[in-house]
Amino acid sequence: MKETLSVKQSHSKINRTAYTYRRRFINRKTYNNRRNYMVTKVEAELENLKKETLEMWTLVYNQLQRAGDAVLTSDKDLARQVILRERRVNAFELKIDSDVEDIIALYNPVAVQLRFNLAVLKINSNLERIGDFAEGIARFVLDFKEPTLDSDLLGKLHLSEMINNVLAMLLTLYEAFEKEHSETASRAFEMDALVDEINHMAPTVLVTYILENPDAHAIDALRLSGIFRKLERVGDHCTNIAEEIIFYLDAKVLKHKGTSNPENA
């Protein structure tokens, strides 16, 4: 009788142990399935966020390109198109800000994923400001009194070269962000030097032009100086974007270091 009870107790203990291990296996499998689902979900959200940011990048690039063309050709209709499309830039900024906040709140990203979200938040803000400058340039065009600007003056100012350079900066940074390449992003610092150089020379050229051409419309010449200041600020925002891309990819903080070489960070 005792042997029978002992056997039953032994079987019961074995069954309990087997049940416990089975439950642990099921719980571990369930945990792993949930974890894999969350990882996949986060990756999908981050990929969608990157896609949205690139779409905004393209919109802002087109805005700045149209604003530059409007200045060089004195095309007021094109300038009005830039002003009307500014609302889309603002809407994009709000959408991306909201998406970043949701990802951080829902998924608690860490390491490179957290850096990516923080970088996108700041890149988004810088792109929106560039959009604002494009709109401001377009408004300057609407205020021009003369039907066309002096082509000789524009040549001496290197305005076309400055516009092309800030557009090239935006395009270079787009490629760096899309392909996740920090060395490409660092090229923006050297490109910004040319923008600063042209902006530095512009006031002298404009003053000389006004003194040598008293019959010219001085107000339009002075408005051009405002356009140069805005383009120079666009260059500064591009370098801010470059810093954020390098921070996201290499975990290097370049802000306030006064260096154009990420290797010195």
Tab-separated table of C-alpha atoms in Angstrom, residues 21-37:
chain	number	residue	atom	x	y	z
A	21	TYR	CA	8.538	23.313	-17.344
A	22	ARG	CA	5.851	23.246	-19.999
A	23	ARG	CA	4.340	26.454	-18.640
A	24	ARG	CA	7.765	28.082	-18.525
A	25	PHE	CA	8.418	27.052	-22.109
A	26	ILE	CA	5.052	28.389	-23.237
A	27	ASN	CA	5.571	31.657	-21.318
A	28	ARG	CA	9.073	32.056	-22.746
A	29	LYS	CA	7.797	31.350	-26.244
A	30	THR	CA	4.943	33.830	-25.757
A	31	TYR	CA	7.406	36.432	-24.464
A	32	ASN	CA	9.727	35.889	-27.413
A	33	ASN	CA	6.822	36.146	-29.850
A	34	ARG	CA	5.671	39.394	-28.255
A	35	ARG	CA	9.220	40.731	-28.197
A	36	ASN	CA	9.741	39.888	-31.865
A	37	TYR	CA	6.434	41.545	-32.686
